[in-house]
C-alpha cells in the first residue's frame, strides 16, 4: 500500500509535473506560487532536470518555450501579475505550437491586489489574456492529490495537442496541506509529443495530414533544420502574406481543441443523479461547496455539485446533459462572476442561474452557500 | 473525536514558528491515519505582524479547508490572543503564553496559561524551540497522538542533527501540563 | 547569380530579403554566414552546422533568422535572449546565436541582455545596431544619439544613448566587442571569436539605416554613411597606435572586454552531477 504523505498543493504540483516528465522550469518568485519554484530548484537537478530563476515573468515563459522547442517538457509557475506579463508569449506558444504548462496560482487582484489572499479572478484571463483567436486548454484542481494527478494530464494534453496548457490553481489549494497517497509513477499514463525524424517523404515541419489537426514535431537543433515563428506561417514554418493560408492555420489551431473537446473536457459530479439544484464551482471553491451540498442533502434537499475540472474549454456538453432535471443553478466562485458567464451562455435563459461570488480576498464558507441556497429557493418559489 | 471536525488555530508573530507547529500536528495526524488539512497565512502577513496557521483533524474526509470557530487556540502574542479569542467555538481550549493577559469574557476554566517562551529560552536553552515546546504541551494537554508518533512527526520537519534538542523541547513542553489538567482537556480521536 | 555562400547558408526561396536599399543589415547577415562557414571549415576545431541555432526577436534585424539556413526561431519583441536561454539550458552543446537590434535588445529586451550577461550563459548575441526603429518607420531607439531626429523626436532626441558593448561589459559579459558594416573582415573575425567563446558574448555591430536614420539626420546616402564608419570607427591595433588627440570622436572596433568566468550551463551540470552522486549514496 502506498504511504500517505503530508504535502502542500504547490509541492504536489511539482511532484506530479516531475512524474509527467517535466525537466525544465524557469520562473520568477511571486506569492502564492513561490513554493513551486523552490521545489523545482530543489528537485529538478536530482532528476537530471534544470531550473533557472529568470529576471522576470516575460523571460520565464520565453525560456520555457525555448527549452520545450529544444525537446524538454517545460513549465513555469506564477500568479496574477506575472500571469499578465506572460500573456504575449502564451499566444506565441499557441501559434508556434510549442507544448508547455503554465501554472497560475491565482490571488486576489486587480494589480498587486491582495497578494496572500485567494481568488479565482483569472478565469477569463486564462482564456482571453493573449491577443487574437487561439486555442486554450485550462485545468483546475480542487485537492492536493489532484494537483499531482491533474498536472500529469495538463502535460499530456500539452504534448498531445502541441499547445500551452494553463494549470489554474488558487491560493486555497496551492497553500493547503493534505495527506495524500502518491500514485505509483509507473502506472501513470504519460504522453509525449509525436515526433517526426527525417521522414524524407515530407520535410514540412508543420505538415498536417488530411483529417488530422496536430502536426508531428520535428526535434529542434537535432539535425533537421527548420524555422519557428509567431508570424502566420505555412506548413514549411515560414511567414506568408496569404489570407487563405493564415485563415487555414488559425482555424486548424482552434479546431485542435474544438474538434477534440470530448477528449479534453472532464467534470466531476457529486449527488447529481436526482439533483434539482446544481451548485457549479471549480478549484478551491469546491471545498466549501462540497460541505454545503453534504449539509443540504442531510437536510433532505435535492442539491448536487457540478465541477468543471477542465475549465477551458468550458464543458458545456456535460452541463447541457443535466439541464432537463434541474430547476436552478447556483454558480459559486471567488470572483465577480466569470464562469457564471459561461454557465449563462450554456443555459441560454432556460433556467434561473444564481450567483455567489467574493472579491474581498476572504473565503466563501459552506454556511454562505447554504444561506444563498435558501435565499434562491425562496425566490424560485415566488416565481 | 467527540466532534467530527476538530479545528485548531496557531497564532503568534512571524518567526515564532507557529506554522511549523501546525504542520507537525498535521503530520502526526497523517501518521495516525487521520484526515487533516493544514493551511496558513502567508507572505507579508506572516512577516512581523500576526502569523496564523490552522490544522483541521477529522476521522472523515475534510472538504472546507478553513477554520472558522477553532476548538483549540494557541496564542504566543498579545495581539493574536486578543484577535482570535473573539471567534472561539463553544468549549474551545485556549493555550497562551503566561506572559500575556487574557482578554475579558474568555472562559478561564478552558484556558491553559503556561510559560512556553520562557521554558524554551531558559530550560531548553534556545528561544527558537518555543514552537516545539508548544507542540509538546498541546499534545500533553489534548492527548491527540501517541508520543512516538509525535516525535516522528517532529523529526520529519527539522534539520538533521537537531533531533536531541527538539526531543528535549517536546519533553519540557509536555512537563508544563499537570496530569489533572490533561484529564480535563483530553480529546478522543478517530 | 547568388554566390556559393548564399546558396550554402541562405534560404534562397525566401530571398530577396525585405531590407531597404543601402541597409547595413544584409552585410552583417553575410558576416555572420562567413564567420559560421569559416568555423565549420576550421580544420583544427570545426563546429557542426546542425548545432547552430539562430534566435531572433522582432525588428528589421530579426528577419535575418528566416533567411539563414540553420535551425532558426523568430520569437517575440525583446525576448530572443530569454528564448535562447531556454534553448541553451535544454541543450548546452548547441551554439545559440541571437540576432537582434538596438531596440529589441536594449529597450524592450534590455533586462534579458544584462541578466544573460551577468549569468554568463553561453549565448552569442549579435546586435544589428542602426540607431533607429526601422520596422516601424524611424522612431528613436536607446542608441539614437542625443539631439538627433526621429519621427518621435521631431525637435531632437532628449534621451542620452546607450553604448551597448559597454552596457554588456558593465553587466558582467565575459566577452564584449564592437564591429561595423564597413570593416567586414574585422567584424567577421570578431563574430568567430564570439561564437567560439564559451561564456556569454556580445557583438554590437554598427549598421547603417540610410532610409530612416540617415535621411532624418542628413547623414547622406549609404556610401556616405559607410565613409563615416571608415573614418570614425577604428580597428583596435590602429586605435592604440593613434595619439590621444587623434582618438577624439573615434570609436574602437574590436574586443572590448574578455575573461574566462565559469559558463552557466557547465556550472549547472556540476549541480546535477553532485545531486545524482548524493542520491546514489
mmCIF file with all atom_site columns, N, CA, C and O in Angstrom, chain C residues 234-260:
data_model
loop_
_atom_site.group_PDB
_atom_site.id
_atom_site.type_symbol
_atom_site.label_atom_id
_atom_site.label_alt_id
_atom_site.label_comp_id
_atom_site.label_asym_id
_atom_site.label_entity_id
_atom_site.label_seq_id
_atom_site.pdbx_PDB_ins_code
_atom_site.Cartn_x
_atom_site.Cartn_y
_atom_site.Cartn_z
_atom_site.occupancy
_atom_site.B_iso_or_equiv
_atom_site.pdbx_formal_charge
_atom_site.auth_seq_id
_atom_site.auth_comp_id
_atom_site.auth_asym_id
_atom_site.auth_atom_id
_atom_site.pdbx_PDB_model_num
ATOM 1   N N  . UNK C 1 234 ? 37.551 52.645 -35.647 1.00 0.00 ? 234 UNK C N  1
ATOM 2   C CA . UNK C 1 234 ? 38.955 52.301 -35.883 1.00 0.00 ? 234 UNK C CA 1
ATOM 3   C C  . UNK C 1 234 ? 39.278 50.936 -35.282 1.00 0.00 ? 234 UNK C C  1
ATOM 4   O O  . UNK C 1 234 ? 39.094 50.739 -34.081 1.00 0.00 ? 234 UNK C O  1
ATOM 5   N N  . UNK C 1 235 ? 39.764 49.987 -36.085 1.00 0.00 ? 235 UNK C N  1
ATOM 6   C CA . UNK C 1 235 ? 40.157 48.692 -35.539 1.00 0.00 ? 235 UNK C CA 1
ATOM 7   C C  . UNK C 1 235 ? 41.192 48.846 -34.430 1.00 0.00 ? 235 UNK C C  1
ATOM 8   O O  . UNK C 1 235 ? 42.018 49.777 -34.455 1.00 0.00 ? 235 UNK C O  1
ATOM 9   N N  . UNK C 1 236 ? 41.150 47.932 -33.489 1.00 0.00 ? 236 UNK C N  1
ATOM 10  C CA . UNK C 1 236 ? 41.898 48.045 -32.226 1.00 0.00 ? 236 UNK C CA 1
ATOM 11  C C  . UNK C 1 236 ? 43.365 48.447 -32.378 1.00 0.00 ? 236 UNK C C  1
ATOM 12  O O  . UNK C 1 236 ? 43.810 49.421 -31.764 1.00 0.00 ? 236 UNK C O  1
ATOM 13  N N  . UNK C 1 237 ? 44.114 47.686 -33.209 1.00 0.00 ? 237 UNK C N  1
ATOM 14  C CA . UNK C 1 237 ? 45.553 47.903 -33.300 1.00 0.00 ? 237 UNK C CA 1
ATOM 15  C C  . UNK C 1 237 ? 45.845 49.348 -33.717 1.00 0.00 ? 237 UNK C C  1
ATOM 16  O O  . UNK C 1 237 ? 46.682 50.039 -33.110 1.00 0.00 ? 237 UNK C O  1
ATOM 17  N N  . UNK C 1 238 ? 45.114 49.799 -34.753 1.00 0.00 ? 238 UNK C N  1
ATOM 18  C CA . UNK C 1 238 ? 45.360 51.166 -35.229 1.00 0.00 ? 238 UNK C CA 1
ATOM 19  C C  . UNK C 1 238 ? 44.950 52.184 -34.158 1.00 0.00 ? 238 UNK C C  1
ATOM 20  O O  . UNK C 1 238 ? 45.632 53.182 -33.940 1.00 0.00 ? 238 UNK C O  1
ATOM 21  N N  . UNK C 1 239 ? 43.840 51.887 -33.489 1.00 0.00 ? 239 UNK C N  1
ATOM 22  C CA . UNK C 1 239 ? 43.342 52.834 -32.474 1.00 0.00 ? 239 UNK C CA 1
ATOM 23  C C  . UNK C 1 239 ? 44.410 53.098 -31.428 1.00 0.00 ? 239 UNK C C  1
ATOM 24  O O  . UNK C 1 239 ? 44.669 54.244 -31.061 1.00 0.00 ? 239 UNK C O  1
ATOM 25  N N  . UNK C 1 240 ? 45.037 52.001 -30.954 1.00 0.00 ? 240 UNK C N  1
ATOM 26  C CA . UNK C 1 240 ? 46.024 52.192 -29.879 1.00 0.00 ? 240 UNK C CA 1
ATOM 27  C C  . UNK C 1 240 ? 47.327 52.794 -30.386 1.00 0.00 ? 240 UNK C C  1
ATOM 28  O O  . UNK C 1 240 ? 48.138 53.255 -29.592 1.00 0.00 ? 240 UNK C O  1
ATOM 29  N N  . UNK C 1 241 ? 47.528 52.810 -31.715 1.00 0.00 ? 241 UNK C N  1
ATOM 30  C CA . UNK C 1 241 ? 48.733 53.461 -32.239 1.00 0.00 ? 241 UNK C CA 1
ATOM 31  C C  . UNK C 1 241 ? 48.491 54.956 -32.452 1.00 0.00 ? 241 UNK C C  1
ATOM 32  O O  . UNK C 1 241 ? 49.413 55.715 -32.741 1.00 0.00 ? 241 UNK C O  1
ATOM 33  N N  . UNK C 1 242 ? 47.209 55.361 -32.288 1.00 0.00 ? 242 UNK C N  1
ATOM 34  C CA . UNK C 1 242 ? 46.879 56.775 -32.525 1.00 0.00 ? 242 UNK C CA 1
ATOM 35  C C  . UNK C 1 242 ? 47.162 57.625 -31.291 1.00 0.00 ? 242 UNK C C  1
ATOM 36  O O  . UNK C 1 242 ? 47.130 57.140 -30.156 1.00 0.00 ? 242 UNK C O  1
ATOM 37  N N  . UNK C 1 243 ? 47.428 58.894 -31.518 1.00 0.00 ? 243 UNK C N  1
ATOM 38  C CA . UNK C 1 243 ? 47.642 59.811 -30.388 1.00 0.00 ? 243 UNK C CA 1
ATOM 39  C C  . UNK C 1 243 ? 46.301 60.089 -29.709 1.00 0.00 ? 243 UNK C C  1
ATOM 40  O O  . UNK C 1 243 ? 45.241 59.935 -30.326 1.00 0.00 ? 243 UNK C O  1
ATOM 41  N N  . UNK C 1 244 ? 46.357 60.507 -28.462 1.00 0.00 ? 244 UNK C N  1
ATOM 42  C CA . UNK C 1 244 ? 45.156 60.879 -27.703 1.00 0.00 ? 244 UNK C CA 1
ATOM 43  C C  . UNK C 1 244 ? 44.310 61.871 -28.507 1.00 0.00 ? 244 UNK C C  1
ATOM 44  O O  . UNK C 1 244 ? 43.095 61.773 -28.569 1.00 0.00 ? 244 UNK C O  1
ATOM 45  N N  . UNK C 1 245 ? 45.007 62.799 -29.096 1.00 0.00 ? 245 UNK C N  1
ATOM 46  C CA . UNK C 1 245 ? 44.369 63.869 -29.860 1.00 0.00 ? 245 UNK C CA 1
ATOM 47  C C  . UNK C 1 245 ? 43.570 63.310 -31.043 1.00 0.00 ? 245 UNK C C  1
ATOM 48  O O  . UNK C 1 245 ? 42.426 63.678 -31.264 1.00 0.00 ? 245 UNK C O  1
ATOM 49  N N  . UNK C 1 246 ? 44.211 62.374 -31.758 1.00 0.00 ? 246 UNK C N  1
ATOM 50  C CA . UNK C 1 246 ? 43.562 61.792 -32.929 1.00 0.00 ? 246 UNK C CA 1
ATOM 51  C C  . UNK C 1 246 ? 42.385 60.890 -32.565 1.00 0.00 ? 246 UNK C C  1
ATOM 52  O O  . UNK C 1 246 ? 41.518 60.625 -33.401 1.00 0.00 ? 246 UNK C O  1
ATOM 53  N N  . UNK C 1 247 ? 42.375 60.393 -31.328 1.00 0.00 ? 247 UNK C N  1
ATOM 54  C CA . UNK C 1 247 ? 41.299 59.479 -30.929 1.00 0.00 ? 247 UNK C CA 1
ATOM 55  C C  . UNK C 1 247 ? 39.980 60.200 -30.626 1.00 0.00 ? 247 UNK C C  1
ATOM 56  O O  . UNK C 1 247 ? 38.943 59.554 -30.520 1.00 0.00 ? 247 UNK C O  1
ATOM 57  N N  . UNK C 1 248 ? 40.065 61.505 -30.484 1.00 0.00 ? 248 UNK C N  1
ATOM 58  C CA . UNK C 1 248 ? 38.857 62.251 -30.119 1.00 0.00 ? 248 UNK C CA 1
ATOM 59  C C  . UNK C 1 248 ? 37.769 62.035 -31.181 1.00 0.00 ? 248 UNK C C  1
ATOM 60  O O  . UNK C 1 248 ? 38.032 62.201 -32.373 1.00 0.00 ? 248 UNK C O  1
ATOM 61  N N  . UNK C 1 249 ? 36.587 61.618 -30.712 1.00 0.00 ? 249 UNK C N  1
ATOM 62  C CA . UNK C 1 249 ? 35.465 61.407 -31.637 1.00 0.00 ? 249 UNK C CA 1
ATOM 63  C C  . UNK C 1 249 ? 35.495 60.072 -32.351 1.00 0.00 ? 249 UNK C C  1
ATOM 64  O O  . UNK C 1 249 ? 34.606 59.764 -33.137 1.00 0.00 ? 249 UNK C O  1
ATOM 65  N N  . UNK C 1 250 ? 36.529 59.254 -32.105 1.00 0.00 ? 250 UNK C N  1
ATOM 66  C CA . UNK C 1 250 ? 36.623 57.946 -32.769 1.00 0.00 ? 250 UNK C CA 1
ATOM 67  C C  . UNK C 1 250 ? 36.205 56.836 -31.792 1.00 0.00 ? 250 UNK C C  1
ATOM 68  O O  . UNK C 1 250 ? 36.300 57.005 -30.576 1.00 0.00 ? 250 UNK C O  1
ATOM 69  N N  . UNK C 1 251 ? 35.822 55.700 -32.363 1.00 0.00 ? 251 UNK C N  1
ATOM 70  C CA . UNK C 1 251 ? 35.472 54.550 -31.525 1.00 0.00 ? 251 UNK C CA 1
ATOM 71  C C  . UNK C 1 251 ? 36.222 53.311 -31.981 1.00 0.00 ? 251 UNK C C  1
ATOM 72  O O  . UNK C 1 251 ? 36.474 53.143 -33.186 1.00 0.00 ? 251 UNK C O  1
ATOM 73  N N  . UNK C 1 252 ? 36.518 52.436 -31.009 1.00 0.00 ? 252 UNK C N  1
ATOM 74  C CA . UNK C 1 252 ? 37.245 51.210 -31.335 1.00 0.00 ? 252 UNK C CA 1
ATOM 75  C C  . UNK C 1 252 ? 36.322 50.172 -31.966 1.00 0.00 ? 252 UNK C C  1
ATOM 76  O O  . UNK C 1 252 ? 35.172 50.003 -31.529 1.00 0.00 ? 252 UNK C O  1
ATOM 77  N N  . UNK C 1 253 ? 36.841 49.477 -32.973 1.00 0.00 ? 253 UNK C N  1
ATOM 78  C CA . UNK C 1 253 ? 36.225 48.256 -33.489 1.00 0.00 ? 253 UNK C CA 1
ATOM 79  C C  . UNK C 1 253 ? 37.105 47.116 -32.981 1.00 0.00 ? 253 UNK C C  1
ATOM 80  O O  . UNK C 1 253 ? 38.303 47.066 -33.288 1.00 0.00 ? 253 UNK C O  1
ATOM 81  N N  . UNK C 1 254 ? 36.525 46.206 -32.210 1.00 0.00 ? 254 UNK C N  1
ATOM 82  C CA . UNK C 1 254 ? 37.337 45.106 -31.677 1.00 0.00 ? 254 UNK C CA 1
ATOM 83  C C  . UNK C 1 254 ? 36.758 44.589 -30.379 1.00 0.00 ? 254 UNK C C  1
ATOM 84  O O  . UNK C 1 254 ? 35.632 44.942 -29.999 1.00 0.00 ? 254 UNK C O  1
ATOM 85  N N  . UNK C 1 255 ? 37.535 43.756 -29.717 1.00 0.00 ? 255 UNK C N  1
ATOM 86  C CA . UNK C 1 255 ? 37.070 43.160 -28.467 1.00 0.00 ? 255 UNK C CA 1
ATOM 87  C C  . UNK C 1 255 ? 37.336 44.139 -27.327 1.00 0.00 ? 255 UNK C C  1
ATOM 88  O O  . UNK C 1 255 ? 38.455 44.606 -27.148 1.00 0.00 ? 255 UNK C O  1
ATOM 89  N N  . UNK C 1 256 ? 36.317 44.471 -26.582 1.00 0.00 ? 256 UNK C N  1
ATOM 90  C CA . UNK C 1 256 ? 36.442 45.489 -25.536 1.00 0.00 ? 256 UNK C CA 1
ATOM 91  C C  . UNK C 1 256 ? 36.655 44.879 -24.159 1.00 0.00 ? 256 UNK C C  1
ATOM 92  O O  . UNK C 1 256 ? 37.260 45.489 -23.296 1.00 0.00 ? 256 UNK C O  1
ATOM 93  N N  . UNK C 1 257 ? 36.088 43.707 -23.930 1.00 0.00 ? 257 UNK C N  1
ATOM 94  C CA . UNK C 1 257 ? 36.345 43.046 -22.648 1.00 0.00 ? 257 UNK C CA 1
ATOM 95  C C  . UNK C 1 257 ? 36.291 41.543 -22.856 1.00 0.00 ? 257 UNK C C  1
ATOM 96  O O  . UNK C 1 257 ? 35.566 41.045 -23.731 1.00 0.00 ? 257 UNK C O  1
ATOM 97  N N  . UNK C 1 258 ? 37.087 40.856 -22.097 1.00 0.00 ? 258 UNK C N  1
ATOM 98  C CA . UNK C 1 258 ? 37.220 39.412 -22.274 1.00 0.00 ? 258 UNK C CA 1
ATOM 99  C C  . UNK C 1 258 ? 37.685 38.798 -20.966 1.00 0.00 ? 258 UNK C C  1
ATOM 100 O O  . UNK C 1 258 ? 38.617 39.300 -20.340 1.00 0.00 ? 258 UNK C O  1
ATOM 101 N N  . UNK C 1 259 ? 37.042 37.719 -20.523 1.00 0.00 ? 259 UNK C N  1
ATOM 102 C CA . UNK C 1 259 ? 37.564 36.960 -19.382 1.00 0.00 ? 259 UNK C CA 1
ATOM 103 C C  . UNK C 1 259 ? 36.999 35.550 -19.417 1.00 0.00 ? 259 UNK C C  1
ATOM 104 O O  . UNK C 1 259 ? 36.158 35.232 -20.256 1.00 0.00 ? 259 UNK C O  1
ATOM 105 N N  . UNK C 1 260 ? 37.473 34.699 -18.530 1.00 0.00 ? 260 UNK C N  1
ATOM 106 C CA . UNK C 1 260 ? 37.048 33.290 -18.572 1.00 0.00 ? 260 UNK C CA 1
ATOM 107 C C  . UNK C 1 260 ? 36.231 32.908 -17.338 1.00 0.00 ? 260 UNK C C  1
ATOM 108 O O  . UNK C 1 260 ? 36.489 31.917 -16.690 1.00 0.00 ? 260 UNK C O  1
#
